[in-house]
């Protein structure tokens, strides 16, 4: 089944403790992206990647890092999480070939205390 | 500036009634338009998309949307809603140039009365 898999689904952590949220897709998509979803603010893009070793900042990249060493994986790294990074995070992927549309993961609900 | 506006934050309709969710966009290039649905605890699922051709687009789950260039709108419709349609709906706009990212609206939460 074609899918984007995120782990973990739920995470509670303390301020400053480094964490990684993993994202993997099995559709051989070139494009991958991370979003955060907050009430009243909708979806905001954090980082995206057009292909392996190619990443770029989205609208709200501060406090986050990403890497794209393999085509299928696009982990999101929070080096020193803070409470304002408490949010629902989504990974998405798509082909770069037209027509396209995102496939989303099921989300990771992160709470930083 | 490129933007997507969903004017209604919440909409409540009775089961069996018709539905229309509004979406207006501002985009410099030829827009490519999407509707996504997010059920509670789930990720976003693509309902339908418009790239060209017939301005009335059919999607999954009995939804359709109509592209009106003169009104910069892409409203989502369903003739008769079911309780399982309760969810949040997102309109999005993108471009054929894959370097242009997809921009999402802030969403409309749909509530269904029994």
Short mmCIF file of C-alpha atoms in Angstrom, two decimals:
data_model
loop_
_atom_site.label_atom_id
_atom_site.label_comp_id
_atom_site.label_asym_id
_atom_site.label_seq_id
_atom_site.Cartn_x
_atom_site.Cartn_y
_atom_site.Cartn_z
CA UNK A 1 0.00 0.00 0.00
CA UNK A 2 1.27 3.43 -0.97
CA UNK A 3 1.79 5.43 2.18
CA UNK A 4 3.76 7.91 4.22
CA UNK A 5 4.71 6.58 7.64
CA UNK A 6 5.51 8.85 10.56
CA UNK A 7 6.78 7.81 13.95
CA UNK A 8 5.99 8.27 16.71
CA UNK A 9 2.28 9.17 16.61
CA UNK A 10 2.44 10.79 20.04
CA UNK A 11 5.42 12.22 21.91
CA UNK A 12 5.75 14.09 25.16
CA UNK A 13 9.19 15.48 25.91
CA UNK A 14 10.91 18.07 28.07
CA UNK A 15 12.39 21.37 27.00
CA UNK A 16 15.85 21.02 25.52
CA UNK A 17 15.90 17.28 24.99
CA UNK A 18 16.79 16.54 21.36
CA UNK A 19 14.27 14.49 19.42
CA UNK A 20 13.74 13.13 15.93
CA UNK A 21 10.44 12.43 14.18
CA UNK A 22 10.88 9.97 11.37
CA UNK A 23 9.10 10.02 8.01
CA UNK A 24 9.29 7.36 5.34
CA UNK A 25 7.47 6.95 2.01
CA UNK A 26 7.26 3.94 -0.28
CA UNK A 27 6.15 5.67 -3.49
CA UNK A 28 9.57 6.70 -4.79
CA UNK A 29 8.52 10.35 -4.51
CA UNK A 30 11.15 12.98 -5.06
CA UNK A 31 9.40 15.72 -3.07
CA UNK A 32 8.93 15.57 0.68
CA UNK A 33 7.82 18.20 3.13
CA UNK A 34 7.11 18.82 6.80
CA UNK A 35 4.19 20.86 8.09
CA UNK A 36 2.97 21.87 11.49
CA UNK A 37 -0.71 22.36 12.19
CA UNK A 38 -1.88 24.71 14.92
CA UNK A 39 -5.44 25.82 15.76
CA UNK A 40 -6.42 28.90 13.80
CA UNK A 41 -3.18 28.91 11.82
CA UNK A 42 -3.79 25.99 9.47
CA UNK A 43 -0.85 24.17 7.93
CA UNK A 44 2.50 25.89 7.86
CA UNK A 45 5.45 24.48 5.98
CA UNK A 46 8.62 23.91 7.98
CA UNK A 47 11.07 22.44 5.48
CA UNK A 48 10.88 20.69 2.14
CA UNK A 49 13.12 18.61 -0.07
CA UNK A 50 13.02 18.36 -3.84
CA UNK A 51 15.30 15.31 -3.90
CA UNK A 52 18.14 13.55 -2.09
CA UNK A 53 20.57 16.00 -0.48
CA UNK A 54 18.38 18.96 -1.54
CA UNK A 55 16.49 20.70 1.26
CA UNK A 56 15.09 24.18 1.69
CA UNK A 57 13.33 26.27 4.31
CA UNK A 58 9.60 26.70 4.37
CA UNK A 59 7.66 29.36 6.23
CA UNK A 60 8.57 28.43 9.81
CA UNK A 61 11.98 26.70 9.85
CA UNK A 62 13.36 28.17 13.08
CA UNK A 63 14.19 25.53 15.66
CA UNK A 64 14.05 22.64 13.21
CA UNK A 65 16.50 20.68 11.08
CA UNK A 66 15.98 18.10 8.37
CA UNK A 67 18.11 15.76 6.30
CA UNK A 68 17.53 13.82 3.10
CA UNK A 69 20.22 11.19 2.78
CA UNK A 70 17.91 8.65 1.16
CA UNK A 71 14.99 9.21 -1.16
CA UNK A 72 12.46 7.46 1.05
CA UNK A 73 13.34 9.10 4.40
CA UNK A 74 12.98 12.69 5.60
CA UNK A 75 13.44 12.99 9.37
CA UNK A 76 12.56 16.13 11.30
CA UNK A 77 15.01 17.02 14.06
CA UNK A 78 14.37 19.30 17.00
CA UNK A 79 17.79 19.96 18.54
CA UNK A 80 16.46 21.82 21.59
CA UNK A 81 12.67 21.66 21.71
CA UNK A 82 10.72 24.46 23.35
CA UNK A 83 7.08 24.63 24.45
CA UNK A 84 6.15 26.76 21.41
CA UNK A 85 6.97 23.74 19.25
CA UNK A 86 4.07 21.85 20.79
CA UNK A 87 2.00 21.06 17.72
CA UNK A 88 0.66 18.45 15.32
CA UNK A 89 3.25 17.62 12.67
CA UNK A 90 2.63 16.15 9.24
CA UNK A 91 5.01 14.74 6.70
CA UNK A 92 3.92 14.73 3.05
CA UNK A 93 5.37 13.51 -0.21
CA UNK A 94 4.63 13.85 -3.90
CA UNK A 95 6.06 13.20 -7.30
CA UNK A 96 7.68 16.17 -9.01
CA UNK A 97 6.04 15.08 -12.23
CA UNK A 98 2.82 16.82 -13.22
CA UNK A 99 0.08 16.16 -12.24
CA UNK A 100 0.85 15.73 -8.57
CA UNK A 101 -0.77 15.82 -5.20
CA UNK A 102 0.47 15.31 -1.70
CA UNK A 103 0.20 12.08 0.24
CA UNK A 104 0.20 12.83 3.95
CA UNK A 105 1.31 10.81 6.93
CA UNK A 106 -1.04 10.29 9.87
CA UNK A 107 0.64 12.94 11.97
CA UNK A 108 2.75 13.22 15.11
CA UNK A 109 1.34 15.03 18.09
CA UNK A 110 4.24 16.56 19.98
CA UNK A 111 3.99 18.09 23.44
CA UNK A 112 6.99 19.91 24.90
CA UNK A 113 6.76 20.62 28.64
CA UNK B 1 0.66 37.79 -2.65
CA UNK B 2 -0.47 34.23 -3.10
CA UNK B 3 -3.16 33.19 -0.65
CA UNK B 4 -6.09 30.92 -0.05
CA UNK B 5 -9.09 32.04 1.96
CA UNK B 6 -11.70 29.79 3.47
CA UNK B 7 -14.18 32.28 4.92
CA UNK B 8 -16.02 29.83 7.15
CA UNK B 9 -14.14 28.44 10.14
CA UNK B 10 -17.07 26.24 11.18
CA UNK B 11 -20.12 25.05 9.29
CA UNK B 12 -22.98 22.97 10.67
CA UNK B 13 -25.45 21.13 8.47
CA UNK B 14 -28.05 18.46 9.08
CA UNK B 15 -27.47 14.95 7.84
CA UNK B 16 -28.98 14.60 4.37
CA UNK B 17 -28.75 18.30 3.63
CA UNK B 18 -26.63 19.78 0.85
CA UNK B 19 -23.23 21.31 1.54
CA UNK B 20 -21.11 24.02 0.02
CA UNK B 21 -17.70 24.99 1.43
CA UNK B 22 -16.20 28.18 0.08
CA UNK B 23 -12.66 28.74 -1.12
CA UNK B 24 -11.20 31.86 -2.71
CA UNK B 25 -7.65 32.18 -3.93
CA UNK B 26 -5.20 34.81 -5.04
CA UNK B 27 -2.50 33.46 -7.32
CA UNK B 28 -0.34 35.09 -9.97
CA UNK B 29 0.03 32.12 -12.29
CA UNK B 30 -2.52 29.65 -13.61
CA UNK B 31 -3.76 28.01 -10.42
CA UNK B 32 -3.97 24.33 -9.76
CA UNK B 33 -6.49 23.67 -7.03
CA UNK B 34 -7.03 20.96 -4.46
CA UNK B 35 -9.42 20.01 -1.70
CA UNK B 36 -8.23 17.84 1.18
CA UNK B 37 -10.17 16.32 4.06
CA UNK B 38 -8.81 15.62 7.54
CA UNK B 39 -10.82 13.25 9.69
CA UNK B 40 -10.21 13.35 13.46
CA UNK B 41 -6.85 11.85 14.33
CA UNK B 42 -5.94 11.33 10.70
CA UNK B 43 -3.72 12.91 8.10
CA UNK B 44 -5.01 14.84 5.13
CA UNK B 45 -6.58 12.92 2.26
CA UNK B 46 -6.93 14.30 -1.26
CA UNK B 47 -10.61 14.69 -2.22
CA UNK B 48 -10.20 16.16 -5.68
CA UNK B 49 -8.00 18.37 -7.80
CA UNK B 50 -8.37 20.72 -10.75
CA UNK B 51 -5.64 21.27 -13.30
CA UNK B 52 -7.44 22.12 -16.56
CA UNK B 53 -10.41 21.27 -18.72
CA UNK B 54 -13.93 20.87 -17.37
CA UNK B 55 -14.39 23.33 -14.54
CA UNK B 56 -16.64 20.94 -12.60
CA UNK B 57 -14.47 18.31 -10.98
CA UNK B 58 -15.67 15.08 -9.40
CA UNK B 59 -13.88 13.64 -6.42
CA UNK B 60 -14.08 10.80 -3.97
CA UNK B 61 -16.84 10.30 -1.39
CA UNK B 62 -19.44 12.01 -3.60
CA UNK B 63 -17.81 15.46 -3.50
CA UNK B 64 -17.46 17.84 -6.41
CA UNK B 65 -15.96 21.28 -6.86
CA UNK B 66 -16.38 24.02 -9.42
CA UNK B 67 -13.60 26.28 -10.61
CA UNK B 68 -14.78 29.81 -11.39
CA UNK B 69 -11.90 31.87 -12.73
CA UNK B 70 -13.91 35.13 -12.79
CA UNK B 71 -14.63 34.79 -9.09
CA UNK B 72 -11.28 33.24 -8.11
CA UNK B 73 -13.22 30.53 -6.36
CA UNK B 74 -13.12 26.76 -6.05
CA UNK B 75 -16.09 25.81 -3.87
CA UNK B 76 -16.64 22.27 -2.67
CA UNK B 77 -20.12 20.76 -2.81
CA UNK B 78 -21.97 17.63 -1.85
CA UNK B 79 -25.69 17.09 -2.52
CA UNK B 80 -26.41 15.09 0.64
CA UNK B 81 -24.02 14.86 3.59
CA UNK B 82 -23.54 11.83 5.81
CA UNK B 83 -22.51 11.82 9.46
CA UNK B 84 -19.15 10.41 8.38
CA UNK B 85 -18.43 13.63 6.47
CA UNK B 86 -17.79 15.46 9.75
CA UNK B 87 -14.16 16.53 9.39
CA UNK B 88 -11.96 19.49 8.58
CA UNK B 89 -11.64 20.51 4.95
CA UNK B 90 -8.69 22.32 3.42
CA UNK B 91 -8.54 24.11 0.12
CA UNK B 92 -5.09 24.47 -1.47
CA UNK B 93 -3.56 26.13 -4.52
CA UNK B 94 -0.35 25.35 -6.37
CA UNK B 95 1.32 25.82 -9.72
CA UNK B 96 2.50 23.61 -12.52
CA UNK B 97 6.06 24.61 -11.69
CA UNK B 98 6.87 22.16 -8.97
CA UNK B 99 9.21 24.68 -7.36
CA UNK B 100 6.13 26.65 -6.31
CA UNK B 101 4.83 25.16 -3.13
CA UNK B 102 1.23 24.34 -2.41
CA UNK B 103 -0.48 26.93 -0.22
CA UNK B 104 -3.20 25.74 2.14
CA UNK B 105 -6.19 27.60 3.50
CA UNK B 106 -6.79 27.58 7.25
CA UNK B 107 -9.54 25.02 6.97
CA UNK B 108 -13.29 24.71 7.55
CA UNK B 109 -14.56 22.37 10.22
CA UNK B 110 -17.79 20.64 9.22
CA UNK B 111 -20.24 19.53 11.90
CA UNK B 112 -23.17 17.26 11.08
CA UNK B 113 -26.44 17.33 13.03
CA UNK B 114 -28.31 14.01 13.26
#
